[in-house]
């Protein structure tokens, strides 16, 4: 992507315009700039707001569809996602078969590094399935090679030229039966075109297994990120996806916490977050608290009560640190500060300590199953701190696991939790500084309905504050929202999401990439820097020029014909990409850039340049090589996607 930064740098005026406009409240586009801020939204604008806020952005023609259906009806459908047919998305997700598996099945079929280390040490066996045996054999060979514990040359002697002409089934079988450790160097030694030829005609399962022969951890990580993106782009249940992303960020878990975390996260959104995204918050909180992903991420499985059976036994054995790590307060603190009450929720340090004692024994089971480990929730009474505890003024009587359930119930029903969550939801959907009147109303609904998320959302969506002109396009899109809304606005066809996940890395928002438990900020400030805006423009140029591998867009085919003027082409793009909501200043800047392109043609290189070799995110992802000229309409589309008008929702 080497040519893109120079493009943006040569257009200092556009970058300055973006920084200036994004740093101040949006005052409306060409259709609305003359309206008083107190004027009610038009029917059309309400349809636009609905799609901007309750989805990842409108697709071409979707504003008209919502306007025709009626905003009320569309919102009601989205509040009940179980009534919406999403079969088309499920068909797309068939390309990610690993994401259908349970955590236990994922660990067995695509062993994480700790399992391979256990196998190498002879502590556990290898599965009996021939395909899984091949995956383990290659993983073991690669592990030993990295350790320098191999006496043989593992470079492949297979003739690539002789392998590629075979049928897909023959190629797959040949790779499956190669000497362990030879598949990875063979694949890494291929050109991108040869890799594509290698997997041509294979089923998603066969491609998955081939990648597992190279690096089993990549299967889980890549498909996890791809599924999140594909759901956001293509799901008809858009509000459910927005809420799933909101709660996943609220209950943030870092992908690279340890060697097993991707395997936990693969089922976290699917089985823990999404089923409760619009249900009762208490049910969601309970599901998260019982999730191995959260317990491992915040170290609660290591926590041992100071007077527990396990601690007493460790003390009797000499008090070795390994056997008695002691009380861990991480999860208890974040449970109150970030998940429920909020930083000003009225708790004290002693409450954190007492809640940590309540939650001792809450951890994960690690029973060996011959082929690896079974990871699930387990309450270990030997680690649990005995006796009553007092948290937030409530006496919690000794009761083992029931103590934690009682505390989760109390936290979920707390008025402080109701206000904290209502404030965050209003920040997500209305503005960075939502009105107190709206928060009060949402908090009241939360308490009245015992934390019914759907009812709290319904209160917000029917509030005057939600539909006020002050809130109209007041939110800056996060990098994820920007990328997905760009794909939806251009009606992009995504065949492989690997390069998109890489783009989010460069935009500063890697998927599941926040190390701290507070997740990504809902406010605009972290995303307003000049480098961040430059990165967005680079992405827009690569997207509209079809230089993102695995992604295809068609930008206004008629715009390149002689019968259509540059002005007509630009206006056509404004209607397609932004429903015509473009300020006069943006329109003028885009027109000037289109004119300058005629005398200084621009070429754009592939976005994944330099990422198709050993460090490639997906060695079998489609790869575009060489340069491509940028037409006037392509440049105009990129500038519109990078404009302040598109950046806000």
Coordinates of C-alpha atoms in Angstrom, one line a residue:
X1 CA 0.0 0.0 0.0
X2 CA 3.1 2.2 -0.4
X3 CA 1.5 4.7 -2.9
X4 CA -1.5 5.6 -0.7
X5 CA 0.1 7.7 2.0
X6 CA 1.7 9.9 -0.7
X7 CA -1.7 10.4 -2.3
X8 CA -3.2 11.7 1.0
X9 CA -0.2 13.8 1.8
X10 CA -0.5 15.6 -1.5
X11 CA -4.0 16.6 -0.6
X12 CA -3.4 18.5 2.6
X13 CA -6.6 20.5 2.1
X14 CA -8.8 17.4 2.2
X15 CA -7.0 16.0 5.3
X16 CA -7.3 19.4 7.0
X17 CA -11.0 19.6 6.1
X18 CA -11.5 16.1 7.6
X19 CA -9.7 16.9 10.9
X20 CA -11.6 20.2 11.2
X21 CA -15.0 18.8 10.5
X22 CA -14.7 15.7 12.6
X23 CA -13.4 17.7 15.6
X24 CA -16.7 19.8 15.8
X25 CA -20.3 18.7 16.1
X26 CA -21.9 17.8 12.7
X27 CA -24.3 20.6 11.6
X28 CA -25.9 18.8 8.6
X29 CA -25.3 18.2 5.0
X30 CA -26.5 19.9 1.8
X31 CA -30.1 18.9 2.7
X32 CA -30.2 20.1 6.2
X33 CA -27.5 22.8 6.8
X34 CA -30.1 25.6 6.5
X35 CA -32.5 24.1 9.0
X36 CA -32.7 25.4 12.5
X37 CA -31.2 23.0 15.1
X38 CA -34.6 22.7 16.7
X39 CA -36.4 21.7 13.5
X40 CA -37.8 18.1 13.7
X41 CA -36.2 15.4 11.5
X42 CA -38.0 14.7 8.3
X43 CA -39.4 11.3 7.5
X44 CA -36.4 10.6 5.3
X45 CA -33.9 11.7 7.9
X46 CA -35.5 9.4 10.5
X47 CA -35.0 6.5 8.1
X48 CA -31.3 7.6 7.8
X49 CA -30.9 7.8 11.5
X50 CA -32.4 4.4 12.0
X51 CA -30.0 2.8 9.7
X52 CA -27.0 4.8 10.9
X53 CA -27.6 3.9 14.6
X54 CA -29.4 0.5 14.6
X55 CA -27.2 -1.1 11.9
X56 CA -23.7 -1.0 10.6
X57 CA -24.8 1.5 8.0
X58 CA -27.3 1.4 5.0
X59 CA -26.8 -0.5 1.9
X60 CA -27.7 1.1 -1.5
X61 CA -31.5 1.6 -1.6
X62 CA -32.0 0.6 2.0
X63 CA -33.0 4.1 3.2
X64 CA -35.9 4.0 0.7
X65 CA -36.9 0.6 1.9
X66 CA -37.0 1.6 5.6
X67 CA -38.9 4.8 4.7
X68 CA -41.5 2.8 2.8
X69 CA -41.8 0.1 5.5
X70 CA -41.9 2.7 8.3
X71 CA -39.3 3.4 10.9
X72 CA -41.5 2.0 13.7
X73 CA -42.1 -1.3 12.0
X74 CA -38.4 -1.7 11.0
X75 CA -37.3 -1.0 14.6
X76 CA -39.8 -3.5 16.0
X77 CA -38.6 -6.2 13.6
X78 CA -35.0 -5.6 14.7
X79 CA -35.9 -5.7 18.4
X80 CA -37.1 -9.3 17.7
X81 CA -34.3 -10.8 15.6
X82 CA -35.6 -14.3 16.0
X83 CA -38.4 -13.3 13.6
X84 CA -35.9 -12.3 10.9
X85 CA -34.7 -14.9 8.3
X86 CA -30.9 -14.8 8.2
X87 CA -30.5 -17.9 6.1
X88 CA -28.4 -16.1 3.5
X89 CA -25.8 -15.2 6.1
X90 CA -25.7 -18.7 7.4
X91 CA -24.9 -19.9 3.9
X92 CA -22.0 -17.5 3.8
X93 CA -20.8 -18.7 7.2
X94 CA -20.6 -22.3 5.8
X95 CA -17.2 -21.2 4.5
X96 CA -16.0 -21.0 8.2
X97 CA -16.8 -24.6 9.4
X98 CA -14.6 -24.4 12.5
X99 CA -16.9 -21.7 14.0
X100 CA -19.7 -24.4 14.2
X101 CA -17.7 -26.5 16.6
X102 CA -17.7 -26.5 20.4
X103 CA -14.7 -25.4 22.4
X104 CA -13.9 -29.0 23.1
X105 CA -14.1 -30.0 19.4
X106 CA -12.0 -27.0 18.4
X107 CA -9.2 -27.9 20.9
X108 CA -9.2 -31.5 19.7
X109 CA -9.2 -30.8 16.0
X110 CA -7.0 -27.7 16.0
X111 CA -4.7 -28.1 19.0
X112 CA -3.5 -24.9 20.8
X113 CA 0.2 -24.6 21.7
X114 CA -0.2 -25.8 25.3
X115 CA -1.8 -29.1 24.0
X116 CA 1.0 -29.6 21.6
X117 CA 3.5 -29.1 24.4
X118 CA 1.7 -31.7 26.5
X119 CA 1.7 -34.2 23.6
X120 CA 5.4 -33.5 23.0
X121 CA 6.1 -34.3 26.7
X122 CA 4.1 -37.5 26.4
X123 CA 1.5 -36.5 29.0
X124 CA -1.5 -36.8 26.6
X125 CA -2.2 -38.8 23.5
X126 CA -3.1 -38.0 19.9
X127 CA -6.7 -38.4 18.5
X128 CA -7.4 -41.5 16.5
X129 CA -8.9 -39.7 13.5
X130 CA -6.5 -39.8 10.5
X131 CA -7.0 -36.2 9.6
X132 CA -6.4 -35.0 13.2
X133 CA -3.4 -37.3 13.4
X134 CA -1.9 -35.5 10.4
X135 CA -2.6 -32.1 12.0
X136 CA -1.0 -33.1 15.3
X137 CA 2.0 -34.7 13.5
X138 CA 2.7 -31.5 11.6
X139 CA 2.2 -29.3 14.7
X140 CA 4.6 -31.5 16.7
X141 CA 7.2 -31.4 13.9
X142 CA 6.9 -27.6 13.7
X143 CA 7.2 -27.3 17.5
X144 CA 10.3 -29.5 17.6
X145 CA 11.9 -27.6 14.8
X146 CA 11.4 -24.3 16.6
X147 CA 12.9 -25.9 19.7
X148 CA 15.8 -27.1 17.6
X149 CA 14.9 -30.6 18.6
X150 CA 15.0 -32.3 15.2
X151 CA 17.7 -34.2 13.5
X152 CA 16.2 -34.3 10.0
X153 CA 15.8 -31.8 7.2
X154 CA 12.2 -30.9 7.2
X155 CA 12.3 -29.0 3.9
X156 CA 9.8 -30.5 1.5
X157 CA 11.1 -32.4 -1.5
X158 CA 7.7 -32.4 -3.1
X159 CA 7.7 -31.0 -6.6
X160 CA 5.2 -28.1 -6.6
X161 CA 4.9 -28.2 -10.4
X162 CA 3.9 -31.9 -10.1
X163 CA 1.4 -31.2 -7.3
X164 CA -0.7 -28.4 -8.8
X165 CA -2.0 -30.2 -11.9
X166 CA -3.7 -32.9 -9.7
X167 CA -7.4 -32.8 -8.9
X168 CA -8.4 -31.0 -5.8
X169 CA -9.0 -34.3 -4.0
X170 CA -5.6 -35.6 -5.0
X171 CA -3.8 -32.5 -4.0
X172 CA -5.5 -32.5 -0.6
X173 CA -4.7 -36.2 0.0
X174 CA -1.1 -35.7 -1.1
X175 CA -0.6 -32.9 1.4
X176 CA -2.3 -34.8 4.1
X177 CA 0.1 -37.7 3.7
X178 CA 3.3 -35.7 3.3
X179 CA 6.1 -36.2 5.8
X180 CA 5.2 -34.3 9.1
X181 CA 6.7 -30.8 9.1
X182 CA 7.0 -30.5 5.3
X183 CA 3.7 -28.8 4.5
X184 CA 4.6 -25.5 6.1
X185 CA 7.8 -24.9 4.2
X186 CA 6.2 -26.0 1.0
X187 CA 3.3 -23.6 1.3
X188 CA 5.5 -20.7 2.5
X189 CA 7.8 -21.3 -0.5
X190 CA 4.9 -20.9 -3.0
X191 CA 3.9 -17.7 -4.7
X192 CA 0.5 -16.3 -3.9
X193 CA -0.8 -17.5 -7.3
X194 CA 0.5 -21.0 -6.6
X195 CA -1.2 -21.0 -3.3
X196 CA -4.5 -20.1 -4.9
X197 CA -4.0 -22.8 -7.5
X198 CA -3.2 -25.3 -4.7
X199 CA -6.6 -24.8 -2.9
X200 CA -8.7 -24.3 -6.1
X201 CA -11.7 -26.6 -6.0
X202 CA -11.2 -27.7 -2.4
X203 CA -14.2 -27.6 0.1
X204 CA -14.1 -25.2 3.0
X205 CA -13.3 -28.1 5.3
X206 CA -10.4 -29.2 3.1
X207 CA -9.0 -25.6 3.0
X208 CA -9.3 -25.4 6.7
X209 CA -7.4 -28.7 7.3
X210 CA -4.7 -27.6 4.9
X211 CA -4.2 -24.4 6.8
X212 CA -4.2 -26.5 10.0
X213 CA -1.3 -28.5 8.6
X214 CA 0.6 -25.2 8.4
X215 CA -0.6 -23.6 11.6
X216 CA -3.7 -24.9 13.5
X217 CA -3.9 -21.8 15.7
X218 CA -4.4 -19.7 12.5
X219 CA -7.5 -21.6 11.7
X220 CA -9.2 -20.5 14.9
X221 CA -8.0 -16.9 15.0
X222 CA -8.6 -16.2 11.3
X223 CA -12.1 -17.7 11.3
X224 CA -13.0 -16.0 14.6
X225 CA -12.2 -12.6 13.1
X226 CA -13.8 -13.4 9.7
X227 CA -17.0 -14.5 11.3
X228 CA -17.4 -11.3 13.2
X229 CA -16.8 -9.2 10.1
X230 CA -19.1 -11.3 7.9
X231 CA -22.0 -11.1 10.4
X232 CA -21.6 -7.3 10.7
X233 CA -21.6 -6.9 6.9
X234 CA -24.3 -9.4 5.8
X235 CA -26.6 -10.1 8.7
X236 CA -30.2 -9.0 8.3
X237 CA -30.4 -8.9 12.1
X238 CA -28.4 -5.8 12.2
X239 CA -29.5 -4.5 15.6
X240 CA -28.6 -7.9 17.2
X241 CA -25.1 -7.6 15.6
X242 CA -24.7 -4.0 16.9
X243 CA -25.7 -5.1 20.4
X244 CA -23.5 -8.2 20.3
X245 CA -20.6 -6.0 19.4
X246 CA -21.5 -3.5 22.1
X247 CA -21.7 -6.2 24.8
X248 CA -18.6 -8.0 23.5
X249 CA -16.7 -4.7 24.0
X250 CA -18.4 -4.1 27.4
X251 CA -17.3 -7.5 28.5
X252 CA -14.0 -7.2 26.7
X253 CA -11.6 -10.2 26.4
X254 CA -8.1 -9.8 24.8
X255 CA -7.5 -12.3 22.1
X256 CA -3.8 -12.8 22.9
X257 CA -4.0 -13.1 26.7
X258 CA -2.6 -16.6 26.4
X259 CA -2.2 -19.6 24.1
X260 CA -5.7 -20.8 24.5
X261 CA -7.7 -17.6 24.4
X262 CA -8.8 -17.8 20.7
X263 CA -10.3 -21.2 21.4
X264 CA -12.3 -19.7 24.3
X265 CA -13.4 -16.7 22.2
X266 CA -14.5 -18.8 19.3
X267 CA -17.6 -19.7 21.3
X268 CA -17.8 -16.6 23.5
X269 CA -19.8 -14.3 21.2
X270 CA -21.8 -17.2 19.8
X271 CA -22.9 -19.0 23.0
X272 CA -22.5 -16.3 25.7
X273 CA -23.0 -12.8 24.3
X274 CA -25.4 -13.1 21.3
X275 CA -28.1 -15.2 22.9
X276 CA -28.5 -12.6 25.6
X277 CA -27.7 -9.4 23.7
X278 CA -31.3 -8.1 24.0
X279 CA -32.6 -10.2 26.9
X280 CA -32.2 -9.6 30.6
X281 CA -28.9 -8.2 31.7
X282 CA -28.8 -10.5 34.7
X283 CA -28.9 -13.5 32.4
X284 CA -26.1 -12.0 30.3
X285 CA -24.0 -11.2 33.4
X286 CA -24.5 -14.8 34.7
X287 CA -23.5 -16.3 31.3
X288 CA -20.3 -14.1 31.2
X289 CA -19.4 -14.9 34.8
X290 CA -19.7 -18.6 34.1
X291 CA -17.7 -18.3 30.8
X292 CA -14.2 -19.9 30.9
X293 CA -13.1 -17.1 28.6
X294 CA -13.8 -14.4 31.2
X295 CA -12.6 -16.4 34.1
X296 CA -9.3 -17.1 32.4
X297 CA -8.9 -13.6 31.0
X298 CA -9.3 -12.0 34.5
X299 CA -7.4 -14.7 36.3
X300 CA -10.3 -15.8 38.5
X301 CA -9.4 -19.5 38.0
X302 CA -6.2 -18.8 39.8
X303 CA -7.9 -17.3 42.9
X304 CA -7.7 -19.3 46.1
X305 CA -9.4 -18.4 49.4
X306 CA -6.8 -17.7 52.1
X307 CA -8.7 -20.1 54.5
X308 CA -9.8 -22.6 51.9
X309 CA -9.0 -26.3 51.9
X310 CA -6.5 -25.8 49.0
X311 CA -4.7 -23.0 50.9
X312 CA -4.5 -25.0 54.1
X313 CA -3.2 -28.0 52.3
X314 CA -0.6 -25.8 50.5
X315 CA 0.5 -24.3 53.8
X316 CA 0.9 -27.8 55.3
X317 CA 3.1 -28.7 52.3
X318 CA 5.4 -25.8 52.8
X319 CA 3.3 -23.0 51.1
X320 CA 4.8 -23.3 47.7
X321 CA 3.7 -20.4 45.5
X322 CA 2.8 -22.7 42.6
X323 CA 0.2 -24.6 44.6
X324 CA -1.2 -21.5 46.4
X325 CA -1.3 -18.3 44.3
X326 CA -3.7 -16.7 46.8
X327 CA -6.7 -14.4 46.4
X328 CA -6.9 -12.7 43.0
X329 CA -9.0 -9.5 42.9
X330 CA -8.9 -8.9 39.2
X331 CA -12.3 -10.2 38.2
X332 CA -14.1 -8.9 41.3
X333 CA -12.8 -5.4 40.7
X334 CA -13.7 -5.3 37.0
X335 CA -17.1 -7.0 37.7
X336 CA -18.1 -3.9 39.8
X337 CA -16.1 -1.2 38.0
X338 CA -16.6 -2.1 34.4
X339 CA -19.4 -4.6 34.1
X340 CA -22.0 -3.4 36.6
X341 CA -21.8 -0.5 39.0
X342 CA -19.3 1.7 37.2
X343 CA -16.2 3.5 38.6
X344 CA -18.4 5.8 40.7
X345 CA -20.8 3.0 41.8
X346 CA -20.2 3.3 45.5
X347 CA -18.0 0.3 46.2
X348 CA -14.8 0.4 48.3
X349 CA -11.6 -1.7 48.2
X350 CA -13.0 -3.9 51.0
X351 CA -16.0 -4.7 48.8
X352 CA -13.5 -5.8 46.1
X353 CA -11.7 -8.1 48.6
X354 CA -15.0 -9.6 49.9
X355 CA -16.4 -10.1 46.4
X356 CA -13.1 -11.8 45.4
X357 CA -13.6 -14.2 48.3
X358 CA -17.2 -14.9 47.2
X359 CA -15.9 -15.8 43.7
X360 CA -13.1 -18.1 44.8
X361 CA -13.6 -21.5 43.3
X362 CA -15.1 -20.1 40.1
X363 CA -12.8 -21.4 37.4
X364 CA -12.4 -23.9 34.6
X365 CA -12.2 -27.6 34.5
X366 CA -9.1 -29.1 32.9
X367 CA -9.8 -32.8 33.0
X368 CA -7.5 -34.7 30.6
X369 CA -9.5 -36.5 27.9
X370 CA -6.7 -38.5 26.2
X371 CA -6.4 -36.1 23.3
X372 CA -6.2 -32.8 25.1
X373 CA -8.3 -30.8 27.6
X374 CA -11.9 -30.2 28.2
X375 CA -12.5 -26.5 29.0
X376 CA -15.7 -25.6 30.8
X377 CA -16.9 -23.9 33.9
X378 CA -16.2 -25.6 37.2
X379 CA -16.8 -24.6 40.8
X380 CA -14.0 -26.0 42.9
X381 CA -15.1 -26.1 46.6
X382 CA -11.6 -26.8 47.8
X383 CA -10.5 -23.4 46.6
X384 CA -13.5 -21.5 47.9
X385 CA -13.2 -19.2 50.9
X386 CA -15.4 -20.5 53.8
X387 CA -17.6 -18.3 56.0
X388 CA -20.0 -15.4 55.5
X389 CA -18.9 -12.3 53.5
X390 CA -20.2 -8.7 53.5
X391 CA -20.3 -6.9 50.1
X392 CA -21.8 -3.5 49.6
X393 CA -23.5 -3.8 53.0
X394 CA -25.1 -7.2 52.1
X395 CA -24.3 -10.2 54.2
X396 CA -23.7 -13.2 51.9
X397 CA -24.1 -16.4 53.9
X398 CA -21.8 -19.3 53.2
X399 CA -23.1 -21.3 50.4
X400 CA -20.4 -22.2 47.9
X401 CA -21.2 -21.4 44.3
X402 CA -24.6 -19.9 45.3
X403 CA -22.8 -17.0 46.9
X404 CA -21.5 -15.8 43.6
X405 CA -25.0 -16.2 42.0
X406 CA -26.5 -14.1 44.8
X407 CA -23.9 -11.3 44.3
X408 CA -24.5 -11.3 40.5
X409 CA -28.2 -11.0 41.1
X410 CA -27.6 -8.0 43.5
X411 CA -25.2 -6.3 41.1
X412 CA -27.5 -6.7 38.1
X413 CA -30.5 -5.2 40.0
X414 CA -28.5 -2.3 41.5
X415 CA -29.7 1.3 40.6
X416 CA -26.0 2.1 40.0
X417 CA -25.8 -0.6 37.4
X418 CA -29.1 0.6 35.8
X419 CA -27.6 4.1 35.4
X420 CA -24.2 3.0 34.3
X421 CA -25.5 0.7 31.6
X422 CA -28.2 3.2 30.5
X423 CA -25.4 5.9 30.1
X424 CA -23.2 3.6 28.0
X425 CA -26.1 2.6 25.8
X426 CA -27.1 6.2 25.3
X427 CA -23.4 7.0 24.4
X428 CA -23.4 4.2 21.9
X429 CA -26.7 5.2 20.2
X430 CA -27.1 8.9 20.7
X431 CA -24.0 11.0 21.5
X432 CA -20.8 11.1 23.5
X433 CA -22.5 13.3 26.0
X434 CA -26.1 12.0 26.2
X435 CA -28.8 14.2 27.9
X436 CA -29.5 13.4 31.5
X437 CA -33.3 13.3 30.8
X438 CA -32.7 10.4 28.4
X439 CA -30.5 8.5 30.9
X440 CA -33.0 9.0 33.7
X441 CA -35.8 7.6 31.5
X442 CA -33.8 4.6 30.5
X443 CA -32.7 4.0 34.1
X444 CA -36.3 4.0 35.2
X445 CA -37.2 1.4 32.5
X446 CA -34.2 -0.8 33.5
X447 CA -35.3 -0.9 37.2
X448 CA -39.0 -1.3 36.4
X449 CA -38.3 -4.3 34.0
X450 CA -35.5 -5.8 36.1
X451 CA -32.9 -5.2 33.5
X452 CA -34.8 -6.0 30.3
X453 CA -32.3 -4.8 27.7
X454 CA -35.0 -4.8 24.9
X455 CA -37.3 -2.6 26.9
X456 CA -34.4 -0.2 27.7
X457 CA -33.6 0.1 24.0
X458 CA -37.2 0.6 23.2
X459 CA -37.4 3.5 25.6
X460 CA -34.4 5.1 24.0
X461 CA -35.6 4.5 20.4
X462 CA -38.9 6.2 21.2
X463 CA -37.4 9.2 23.1
X464 CA -37.4 12.7 21.7
X465 CA -33.7 12.9 22.5
X466 CA -32.9 10.0 20.1
X467 CA -34.7 11.9 17.2
X468 CA -33.4 15.4 18.0
X469 CA -31.5 17.4 15.6
X470 CA -28.7 17.8 18.2
X471 CA -28.2 14.0 18.0
X472 CA -28.4 13.9 14.2
X473 CA -25.1 12.4 13.0
X474 CA -23.5 13.3 16.3
X475 CA -21.5 10.1 16.6
X476 CA -18.1 9.5 15.0
X477 CA -17.8 6.0 13.6
X478 CA -15.2 3.7 15.2
X479 CA -12.8 2.0 12.7
X480 CA -14.9 -1.1 12.8
X481 CA -18.1 0.8 12.0
X482 CA -16.2 2.7 9.3
X483 CA -14.9 -0.4 7.6
X484 CA -18.2 -2.3 7.8
X485 CA -20.3 0.7 6.7
X486 CA -18.0 1.3 3.8
X487 CA -18.5 -2.3 2.7
X488 CA -22.2 -2.1 3.1
X489 CA -22.4 1.3 1.3
X490 CA -20.5 0.0 -1.7
X491 CA -22.4 -3.3 -1.7
X492 CA -19.1 -5.1 -1.5
X493 CA -18.7 -8.8 -2.1
X494 CA -16.5 -10.3 0.6
X495 CA -15.1 -13.7 -0.3
X496 CA -12.2 -13.6 2.2
X497 CA -12.1 -11.3 5.2
X498 CA -8.4 -11.8 6.1
X499 CA -7.2 -8.5 4.6
X500 CA -10.1 -6.6 6.2
X501 CA -9.0 -7.9 9.6
X502 CA -5.5 -6.6 8.7
X503 CA -6.9 -3.3 7.7
X504 CA -8.5 -2.9 11.2
X505 CA -5.1 -3.5 12.7
X506 CA -3.7 -0.6 10.7
X507 CA -6.7 1.5 11.6
X508 CA -5.9 1.0 15.3
X509 CA -8.8 -1.3 16.2
X510 CA -7.8 -4.9 15.8
X511 CA -10.6 -7.3 16.5
X512 CA -10.5 -8.6 20.1
X513 CA -7.3 -6.5 20.4
X514 CA -7.7 -4.5 23.6
X515 CA -5.4 -5.7 26.3
X516 CA -7.2 -3.7 29.0
X517 CA -10.6 -5.0 30.2
X518 CA -12.4 -1.7 29.5
X519 CA -12.6 -2.3 25.8
X520 CA -12.5 0.3 23.0
X521 CA -13.7 3.8 23.8
X522 CA -17.3 4.7 22.7
X523 CA -16.2 8.4 22.3
X524 CA -14.7 10.1 19.3
X525 CA -11.5 11.4 20.9
X526 CA -9.3 8.3 20.4
X527 CA -10.1 8.2 16.7
X528 CA -9.6 11.8 15.7
X529 CA -5.9 12.0 15.1
X530 CA -4.4 12.9 11.7
X531 CA -2.8 9.5 11.3
X532 CA -6.1 7.8 12.0
X533 CA -7.9 9.9 9.4
X534 CA -5.1 9.3 6.9
X535 CA -5.4 5.5 7.5
X536 CA -9.2 5.7 6.8
X537 CA -8.6 7.6 3.6
X538 CA -6.0 4.9 2.6
X539 CA -8.6 2.2 3.3
X540 CA -11.2 4.0 1.2
X541 CA -8.9 4.3 -1.7
X542 CA -7.9 0.6 -1.6
X543 CA -11.5 -0.5 -1.3
X544 CA -12.9 1.6 -4.2
X545 CA -9.9 0.7 -6.4
X546 CA -10.5 -3.0 -5.7
X547 CA -7.1 -3.5 -4.2
X548 CA -8.2 -5.3 -1.0
X549 CA -7.7 -9.1 -1.6
X550 CA -10.9 -11.1 -1.2
X551 CA -13.1 -8.0 -1.6
X552 CA -14.8 -6.7 -4.7
X553 CA -16.8 -3.6 -5.3
X554 CA -18.4 -2.0 -8.4
X555 CA -18.3 1.8 -8.3
X556 CA -20.9 3.5 -10.5
X557 CA -20.1 1.7 -13.9
X558 CA -22.0 4.4 -15.8
X559 CA -19.8 7.1 -14.3
X560 CA -16.9 6.2 -16.6
X561 CA -18.8 6.6 -19.9
X562 CA -18.4 9.7 -22.0
X563 CA -22.1 10.5 -21.7
X564 CA -21.8 11.2 -18.0
X565 CA -20.0 14.3 -16.8
X566 CA -17.8 14.4 -13.8
X567 CA -20.4 16.4 -12.0
X568 CA -23.1 14.0 -12.7
X569 CA -20.9 11.1 -11.8
X570 CA -20.1 12.7 -8.4
X571 CA -23.7 13.5 -7.6
X572 CA -24.6 9.9 -8.5
X573 CA -22.0 8.6 -6.1
X574 CA -23.3 11.0 -3.4
X575 CA -26.7 9.5 -3.7
X576 CA -25.5 5.9 -3.7
X577 CA -22.9 6.1 -0.9
X578 CA -24.4 8.8 1.4
X579 CA -28.0 9.1 0.3
X580 CA -27.2 12.6 -0.9
X581 CA -26.2 13.8 2.6
X582 CA -23.1 15.7 1.5
X583 CA -22.2 19.2 2.5
X584 CA -21.4 21.7 -0.2
X585 CA -17.8 22.0 1.1
X586 CA -17.3 18.3 0.7
X587 CA -18.8 18.3 -2.8
X588 CA -16.5 21.1 -3.9
X589 CA -13.3 19.4 -2.5
X590 CA -14.2 16.1 -4.3
X591 CA -14.8 17.9 -7.6
X592 CA -11.4 19.6 -7.4
X593 CA -9.6 16.3 -6.6
X594 CA -11.3 14.7 -9.6
X595 CA -10.2 17.5 -11.9
X596 CA -6.6 17.3 -10.6
X597 CA -6.6 13.5 -11.3
X598 CA -7.0 14.2 -15.0
X599 CA -3.5 15.8 -15.2
X600 CA -1.9 13.6 -12.5
X601 CA -3.1 10.0 -12.8
X602 CA -3.0 7.9 -9.6
X603 CA -2.2 4.2 -9.2
X604 CA -3.0 2.2 -6.1
X605 CA -1.2 -1.0 -5.0
X606 CA -2.7 -4.0 -3.2
X607 CA -3.5 -3.4 0.4
X608 CA -1.8 -6.6 1.7
X609 CA 1.6 -5.9 0.0
X610 CA 4.3 -7.5 2.1
X611 CA 1.8 -9.7 4.0
X612 CA 1.6 -12.7 1.7
X613 CA 4.7 -14.5 2.8
X614 CA 5.7 -16.1 6.1
X615 CA 3.9 -13.4 8.1
X616 CA 0.7 -13.5 6.1
X617 CA -2.6 -13.4 7.9
X618 CA -4.0 -16.1 5.7
X619 CA -1.6 -17.7 3.2
X620 CA -4.5 -18.9 1.1
X621 CA -6.3 -15.5 0.9
X622 CA -6.8 -14.0 -2.6
X623 CA -3.9 -11.7 -3.5
X624 CA -4.0 -8.9 -6.1
X625 CA -0.5 -8.0 -7.4
X626 CA 0.7 -5.0 -9.4
X627 CA -0.7 -1.5 -9.7
X628 CA -4.1 -0.3 -10.8
X629 CA -5.0 3.1 -12.2
X630 CA -7.6 5.0 -10.3
X631 CA -10.5 6.4 -12.4
X632 CA -12.2 9.7 -11.5
X633 CA -15.3 7.9 -10.2
X634 CA -13.1 5.5 -8.0
X635 CA -11.3 8.5 -6.5
X636 CA -14.5 10.4 -5.9
X637 CA -16.0 7.4 -4.1
X638 CA -12.9 7.1 -1.9
X639 CA -13.0 10.8 -1.0
X640 CA -16.7 10.5 -0.2
X641 CA -16.1 7.5 2.1
X642 CA -13.2 9.4 3.7
X643 CA -15.2 12.6 4.1
X644 CA -16.7 14.0 7.4
X645 CA -20.2 13.3 6.0
X646 CA -19.6 9.6 5.8
X647 CA -17.5 9.4 9.0
X648 CA -20.4 10.4 11.2
X649 CA -23.6 8.5 12.0

